[in-house]
Amino acid sequence: QNSENYLNLQELDASIRRWKASRVDEYAHQLYVVDRMRSEIAYLRQKVKKQEIVVEFMTAECARHERDDEALHRENTRLRTQLMHTTLHATTSAPLSLSPSSSSSSAPPPPLLTHPRQPIRMHPKAHTHLPAATAAKVVGAREGGGGERGSEGG
């Protein structure tokens, strides 16, 4: 009976070693999963930081484009008003041209004067990719500032 107890103890020891080995393997697997989750969380935090930087940049760009758009609309309104006043003053005081064919009073005014509140139709992307410096050159050219050549000095 003593040897029988010894065999049962050996079986019990073997069973405990197998159970212990399976628990160590399970713990190692859980540790691997936790480590993988930590790596994933660190990666996602980095990605969120990069996206926040991009969002901040895009928000600033959007605000800049809105300011540029507002400035261009103000300039457009100013130029349209100036053109209307100039044309109105020119038509009431004297004809614009000395040629008899262009001084006809029955000719309708240009479309700009017919519908002063009608928005100007532009290509949808016409103003989205126009840098402020280019817009300033265009405005300078319209005002007689020389455009690109005048700003480059050549």
XYZ file of N, CA and C in Angstrom:
462
model
N 0.824 -1.183 0.000
C 0.000 0.000 0.000
C 0.870 1.250 0.000
N 2.036 1.130 0.532
C 2.966 2.244 0.558
C 3.420 2.591 -0.864
N 3.668 1.594 -1.681
C 4.077 1.854 -3.054
C 2.919 2.379 -3.880
N 1.711 1.952 -3.502
C 0.529 2.449 -4.196
C 0.330 3.932 -3.898
N 0.531 4.314 -2.676
C 0.449 5.732 -2.312
C 1.542 6.526 -3.024
N 2.726 5.897 -3.139
C 3.827 6.557 -3.828
C 3.475 6.779 -5.289
N 2.844 5.813 -5.961
C 2.435 5.965 -7.359
C 1.366 7.053 -7.483
N 0.454 7.062 -6.546
C -0.582 8.106 -6.579
C 0.047 9.487 -6.384
N 1.052 9.567 -5.531
C 1.741 10.835 -5.326
C 2.495 11.252 -6.589
N 3.125 10.281 -7.270
C 3.819 10.599 -8.519
C 2.826 11.072 -9.578
N 1.686 10.423 -9.668
C 0.656 10.853 -10.617
C 0.140 12.248 -10.238
N -0.035 12.421 -8.917
C -0.487 13.732 -8.460
C 0.556 14.809 -8.765
N 1.826 14.515 -8.538
C 2.900 15.463 -8.868
C 2.930 15.757 -10.371
N 2.797 14.733 -11.189
C 2.786 14.916 -12.651
C 1.584 15.762 -13.060
N 0.453 15.495 -12.465
C -0.755 16.258 -12.761
C -0.575 17.726 -12.358
N 0.040 17.946 -11.200
C 0.289 19.316 -10.743
C 1.277 20.019 -11.670
N 2.333 19.321 -12.134
C 3.303 19.915 -13.074
C 2.622 20.281 -14.405
N 1.744 19.398 -14.901
C 1.019 19.699 -16.145
C 0.102 20.911 -15.957
N -0.596 20.912 -14.801
C -1.486 22.035 -14.522
C -0.679 23.326 -14.419
N 0.454 23.257 -13.732
C 1.322 24.421 -13.564
C 1.857 24.893 -14.914
N 2.280 23.984 -15.767
C 2.799 24.331 -17.101
C 1.689 24.982 -17.943
N 0.477 24.420 -17.851
C -0.620 25.014 -18.635
C -0.950 26.414 -18.111
N -0.884 26.631 -16.803
C -1.137 27.950 -16.235
C -0.035 28.930 -16.649
N 1.207 28.479 -16.674
C 2.310 29.348 -17.110
C 2.112 29.717 -18.576
N 1.732 28.756 -19.425
C 1.477 29.046 -20.842
C 0.311 30.034 -20.996
N -0.732 29.809 -20.209
C -1.883 30.705 -20.273
C -1.492 32.115 -19.826
N -0.728 32.218 -18.759
C -0.268 33.511 -18.273
C 0.614 34.196 -19.312
N 1.501 33.421 -19.962
C 2.373 33.982 -20.999
C 1.525 34.514 -22.167
N 0.494 33.767 -22.522
C -0.373 34.214 -23.620
C -1.105 35.502 -23.217
N -1.612 35.546 -21.990
C -2.304 36.749 -21.523
C -1.352 37.942 -21.455
N -0.137 37.687 -21.034
C 0.870 38.745 -20.995
C 1.159 39.262 -22.402
N 1.238 38.350 -23.377
C 1.453 38.725 -24.775
C 0.294 39.595 -25.273
N -0.938 39.195 -24.943
C -2.107 39.955 -25.388
C -2.102 41.354 -24.770
N -1.780 41.446 -23.483
C -1.736 42.747 -22.812
C -0.644 43.623 -23.431
N 0.514 43.042 -23.705
C 1.609 43.800 -24.327
C 1.205 44.282 -25.714
N 0.516 43.441 -26.455
C 0.047 43.827 -27.793
C -0.966 44.973 -27.692
N -1.833 44.903 -26.703
C -2.817 45.979 -26.506
C -2.114 47.285 -26.155
N -1.104 47.211 -25.315
C -0.360 48.423 -24.961
C 0.301 49.033 -26.196
N 0.879 48.186 -27.039
C 1.495 48.686 -28.280
C 0.446 49.329 -29.174
N -0.701 48.696 -29.278
C -1.794 49.232 -30.104
C -2.254 50.585 -29.559
N -2.386 50.692 -28.259
C -2.820 51.954 -27.632
C -1.788 53.049 -27.884
N -0.497 52.717 -27.751
C 0.551 53.715 -28.009
C 0.504 54.162 -29.467
N 0.311 53.214 -30.395
C 0.222 53.552 -31.824
C -0.982 54.466 -32.084
N -2.119 54.119 -31.494
C -3.322 54.929 -31.707
C -3.183 56.321 -31.106
N -2.504 56.426 -29.973
C -2.278 57.752 -29.384
C -1.420 58.607 -30.305
N -0.401 57.992 -30.889
C 0.441 58.727 -31.848
C -0.379 59.168 -33.044
N -1.208 58.269 -33.523
C -2.036 58.575 -34.685
C -3.003 59.718 -34.369
N -3.588 59.711 -33.179
C -4.501 60.783 -32.771
C -3.753 62.106 -32.699
N -2.534 62.105 -32.154
C -1.752 63.342 -32.089
C -1.482 63.894 -33.480
N -1.104 62.998 -34.408
C -0.853 63.447 -35.791
C -2.129 64.006 -36.409
N -3.253 63.334 -36.176
C -4.513 63.809 -36.737
C -4.920 65.142 -36.124
N -4.652 65.327 -34.837
C -4.954 66.618 -34.213
C -4.118 67.727 -34.835
N -2.859 67.418 -35.141
C -2.001 68.403 -35.801
C -2.554 68.737 -37.174
N -2.977 67.702 -37.917
C -3.535 67.931 -39.254
C -4.824 68.738 -39.155
N -5.674 68.400 -38.190
C -6.933 69.138 -38.020
C -6.650 70.594 -37.677
N -5.679 70.821 -36.796
C -5.322 72.193 -36.425
C -4.819 72.962 -37.648
N -3.971 72.318 -38.446
C -3.445 72.955 -39.652
C -4.579 73.249 -40.641
N -5.444 72.258 -40.847
C -6.533 72.437 -41.804
C -7.518 73.515 -41.325
N -7.737 73.590 -40.024
C -8.611 74.637 -39.483
C -8.001 76.010 -39.729
N -6.693 76.119 -39.507
C -6.016 77.392 -39.765
C -6.074 77.732 -41.256
N -5.863 76.728 -42.116
C -5.939 76.958 -43.563
C -7.344 77.393 -43.964
N -8.341 76.741 -43.380
C -9.728 77.095 -43.689
C -10.004 78.538 -43.280
N -9.558 78.901 -42.082
C -9.760 80.284 -41.626
C -9.037 81.265 -42.542
N -7.807 80.903 -42.955
C -7.053 81.770 -43.851
C -7.787 81.913 -45.187
N -8.296 80.790 -45.711
C -9.032 80.852 -46.976
C -10.309 81.668 -46.833
N -10.970 81.560 -45.685
C -12.172 82.364 -45.468
C -11.824 83.850 -45.418
N -10.719 84.180 -44.753
C -10.296 85.594 -44.710
C -9.948 86.080 -46.120
N -9.212 85.241 -46.871
C -8.865 85.619 -48.245
C -10.128 85.778 -49.084
N -11.072 84.864 -48.901
C -12.321 84.915 -49.652
C -13.084 86.193 -49.312
N -13.155 86.527 -48.017
C -13.836 87.758 -47.612
C -13.138 88.983 -48.200
N -11.809 88.981 -48.170
C -11.066 90.120 -48.721
C -11.313 90.238 -50.225
N -11.324 89.100 -50.915
C -11.585 89.140 -52.359
C -13.008 89.586 -52.657
N -13.962 89.154 -51.828
C -15.341 89.610 -52.033
C -15.462 91.113 -51.783
N -14.790 91.614 -50.737
C -14.816 93.061 -50.482
C -14.185 93.811 -51.654
N -13.050 93.296 -52.130
C -12.372 93.936 -53.259
C -13.255 93.893 -54.497
N -13.912 92.756 -54.728
C -14.808 92.620 -55.869
C -15.962 93.620 -55.762
N -16.542 93.718 -54.575
C -17.645 94.666 -54.372
C -17.163 96.092 -54.590
N -15.983 96.410 -54.062
C -15.429 97.749 -54.233
C -15.199 98.045 -55.714
N -14.626 97.089 -56.438
C -14.358 97.309 -57.856
C -15.652 97.409 -58.662
N -16.649 96.590 -58.312
C -17.931 96.668 -59.020
C -18.602 98.013 -58.766
N -18.548 98.458 -57.506
C -19.131 99.755 -57.172
C -18.388 100.870 -57.897
N -17.072 100.778 -57.909
C -16.259 101.789 -58.600
C -16.584 101.792 -60.086
N -16.738 100.602 -60.664
C -17.071 100.510 -62.086
C -18.451 101.091 -62.351
N -19.413 100.800 -61.480
C -20.760 101.344 -61.673
C -20.742 102.863 -61.587
N -20.028 103.401 -60.589
C -19.954 104.861 -60.457
C -19.231 105.472 -61.648
N -18.157 104.868 -62.078
C -17.408 105.387 -63.224
C -18.259 105.346 -64.484
N -18.932 104.209 -64.690
C -19.776 104.067 -65.882
C -20.955 105.018 -65.812
N -21.572 105.126 -64.643
C -22.700 106.033 -64.488
C -22.268 107.475 -64.714
N -21.136 107.853 -64.148
C -20.623 109.211 -64.330
C -20.269 109.453 -65.797
N -19.678 108.465 -66.445
C -19.274 108.619 -67.846
C -20.496 108.704 -68.764
N -21.552 107.927 -68.466
C -22.724 107.964 -69.349
C -23.546 109.228 -69.133
N -23.498 109.804 -67.949
C -24.270 111.029 -67.719
C -23.520 112.267 -68.178
N -22.182 112.250 -68.157
C -21.448 113.456 -68.526
C -21.033 113.451 -69.994
N -20.504 112.326 -70.487
C -20.061 112.276 -71.879
C -19.959 110.817 -72.309
N -20.047 110.574 -73.611
C -19.888 109.192 -74.073
C -18.467 108.685 -73.800
N -18.360 107.360 -73.642
C -17.065 106.764 -73.358
C -16.138 106.799 -74.560
N -16.711 106.723 -75.751
C -15.889 106.678 -76.949
C -16.347 107.766 -77.911
N -15.458 108.196 -78.762
C -15.811 109.230 -79.732
C -16.370 108.647 -81.015
N -16.309 107.336 -81.178
C -16.830 106.750 -82.412
C -18.354 106.748 -82.359
N -19.010 107.068 -83.477
C -20.471 107.177 -83.488
C -21.158 105.837 -83.213
N -20.539 104.719 -83.575
C -21.209 103.427 -83.399
C -21.285 103.020 -81.929
N -20.347 103.444 -81.119
C -20.353 103.035 -79.713
C -21.106 104.008 -78.818
N -21.529 105.142 -79.330
C -22.208 106.139 -78.486
C -23.722 105.992 -78.556
N -24.198 104.900 -79.039
C -25.643 104.691 -79.142
C -26.257 104.618 -77.752
N -27.245 105.470 -77.500
C -27.868 105.499 -76.170
C -28.897 104.394 -76.011
N -29.303 103.746 -77.107
C -30.297 102.680 -76.990
C -29.659 101.342 -76.636
N -28.353 101.251 -76.626
C -27.684 99.993 -76.274
C -27.851 99.722 -74.788
N -28.174 98.479 -74.411
C -28.346 98.173 -72.982
C -27.005 98.217 -72.258
N -27.031 98.505 -70.981
C -25.775 98.538 -70.223
C -25.186 97.133 -70.119
N -23.932 97.035 -69.785
C -23.335 95.705 -69.660
C -24.048 94.889 -68.580
N -23.972 93.570 -68.630
C -24.673 92.722 -67.658
C -24.318 93.043 -66.209
N -23.120 93.502 -65.964
C -22.700 93.839 -64.604
C -23.583 94.926 -64.026
N -23.969 95.895 -64.863
C -24.795 96.990 -64.391
C -26.278 96.623 -64.392
N -26.663 95.672 -65.207
C -28.058 95.247 -65.250
C -28.437 94.510 -63.978
N -27.524 93.656 -63.488
C -27.786 92.852 -62.297
C -26.639 93.019 -61.306
N -26.566 94.151 -60.598
C -25.417 94.376 -59.719
C -25.362 93.415 -58.536
N -26.489 92.839 -58.121
C -26.475 91.931 -56.975
C -26.349 90.472 -57.390
N -26.328 90.208 -58.664
C -26.188 88.827 -59.126
C -24.761 88.351 -58.862
N -24.600 87.178 -58.224
C -23.242 86.698 -57.937
C -22.503 86.332 -59.213
N -21.228 86.524 -59.176
C -20.397 86.155 -60.309
C -20.212 84.647 -60.271
N -20.468 83.991 -61.372
C -20.315 82.536 -61.419
C -18.870 82.202 -61.759
N -18.253 81.472 -60.854
C -16.860 81.071 -61.036
C -16.788 79.562 -60.982
N -15.725 79.034 -61.493
C -15.490 77.605 -61.365
C -15.423 77.280 -59.875
N -15.994 76.141 -59.437
C -16.033 75.843 -58.001
C -14.668 75.861 -57.315
N -13.602 75.531 -58.023
C -12.285 75.489 -57.405
C -11.425 76.690 -57.769
N -12.043 77.713 -58.330
C -11.264 78.851 -58.797
C -10.561 79.582 -57.670
N -11.168 79.652 -56.515
C -10.554 80.405 -55.423
C -9.932 79.510 -54.369
N -10.122 78.191 -54.438
C -9.633 77.333 -53.366
C -8.129 77.132 -53.401
N -7.523 77.224 -54.564
C -6.097 76.970 -54.656
C -5.309 78.217 -55.039
N -5.871 79.380 -54.807
C -5.216 80.623 -55.170
C -4.509 81.176 -53.946
N -3.185 81.134 -53.921
C -2.467 81.678 -52.761
C -2.709 83.173 -52.625
N -2.558 83.658 -51.409
C -2.803 85.074 -51.140
C -1.888 85.971 -51.964
N -0.646 85.532 -52.157
C 0.293 86.346 -52.941
C -0.184 86.470 -54.382
N -0.709 85.378 -54.941
C -1.217 85.424 -56.309
C -2.434 86.323 -56.382
N -3.318 86.216 -55.398
C -4.505 87.075 -55.373
C -4.099 88.537 -55.297
N -3.072 88.844 -54.507
C -2.600 90.226 -54.400
C -2.043 90.709 -55.735
N -1.353 89.826 -56.448
C -0.820 90.204 -57.763
C -1.947 90.487 -58.743
N -3.004 89.651 -58.677
C -4.139 89.852 -59.573
C -4.813 91.186 -59.260
N -5.020 91.455 -57.968
C -5.636 92.720 -57.576
C -4.741 93.882 -57.983
N -3.422 93.722 -57.805
C -2.485 94.771 -58.201
C -2.542 95.027 -59.693
N -2.674 93.981 -60.477
C -2.753 94.134 -61.926
C -4.038 94.843 -62.319
N -5.117 94.538 -61.601
C -6.395 95.194 -61.907
C -6.342 96.680 -61.589
N -5.613 97.003 -60.539
C -5.544 98.405 -60.124
C -4.440 99.158 -60.854
N -3.759 98.473 -61.762
C -2.707 99.129 -62.513
C -1.372 99.065 -61.821
N -1.235 98.148 -60.867
C 0.011 98.022 -60.126
C 1.065 97.234 -60.854
N 0.760 96.690 -62.003
C 1.767 96.014 -62.792
C 1.702 94.510 -62.715
N 0.881 93.935 -61.827
C 0.727 92.496 -61.771
C 1.983 91.811 -61.333
N 2.281 90.658 -61.943
C 3.429 89.856 -61.537
C 4.740 90.550 -61.842
N 4.845 91.160 -63.023
C 6.109 91.807 -63.396
C 6.432 92.959 -62.452
N 5.401 93.737 -62.110
C 5.626 94.886 -61.237
C 6.064 94.444 -59.846
N 5.553 93.298 -59.376
C 5.917 92.871 -58.017
C 7.270 92.187 -57.989
N 7.713 91.640 -59.119
C 9.007 90.978 -59.168
C 10.122 91.951 -59.532
N 9.762 93.093 -60.000
C 10.746 94.112 -60.348
C 11.398 93.862 -61.681
N 10.789 93.043 -62.549
C 11.452 92.780 -63.820
C 10.541 92.808 -64.892
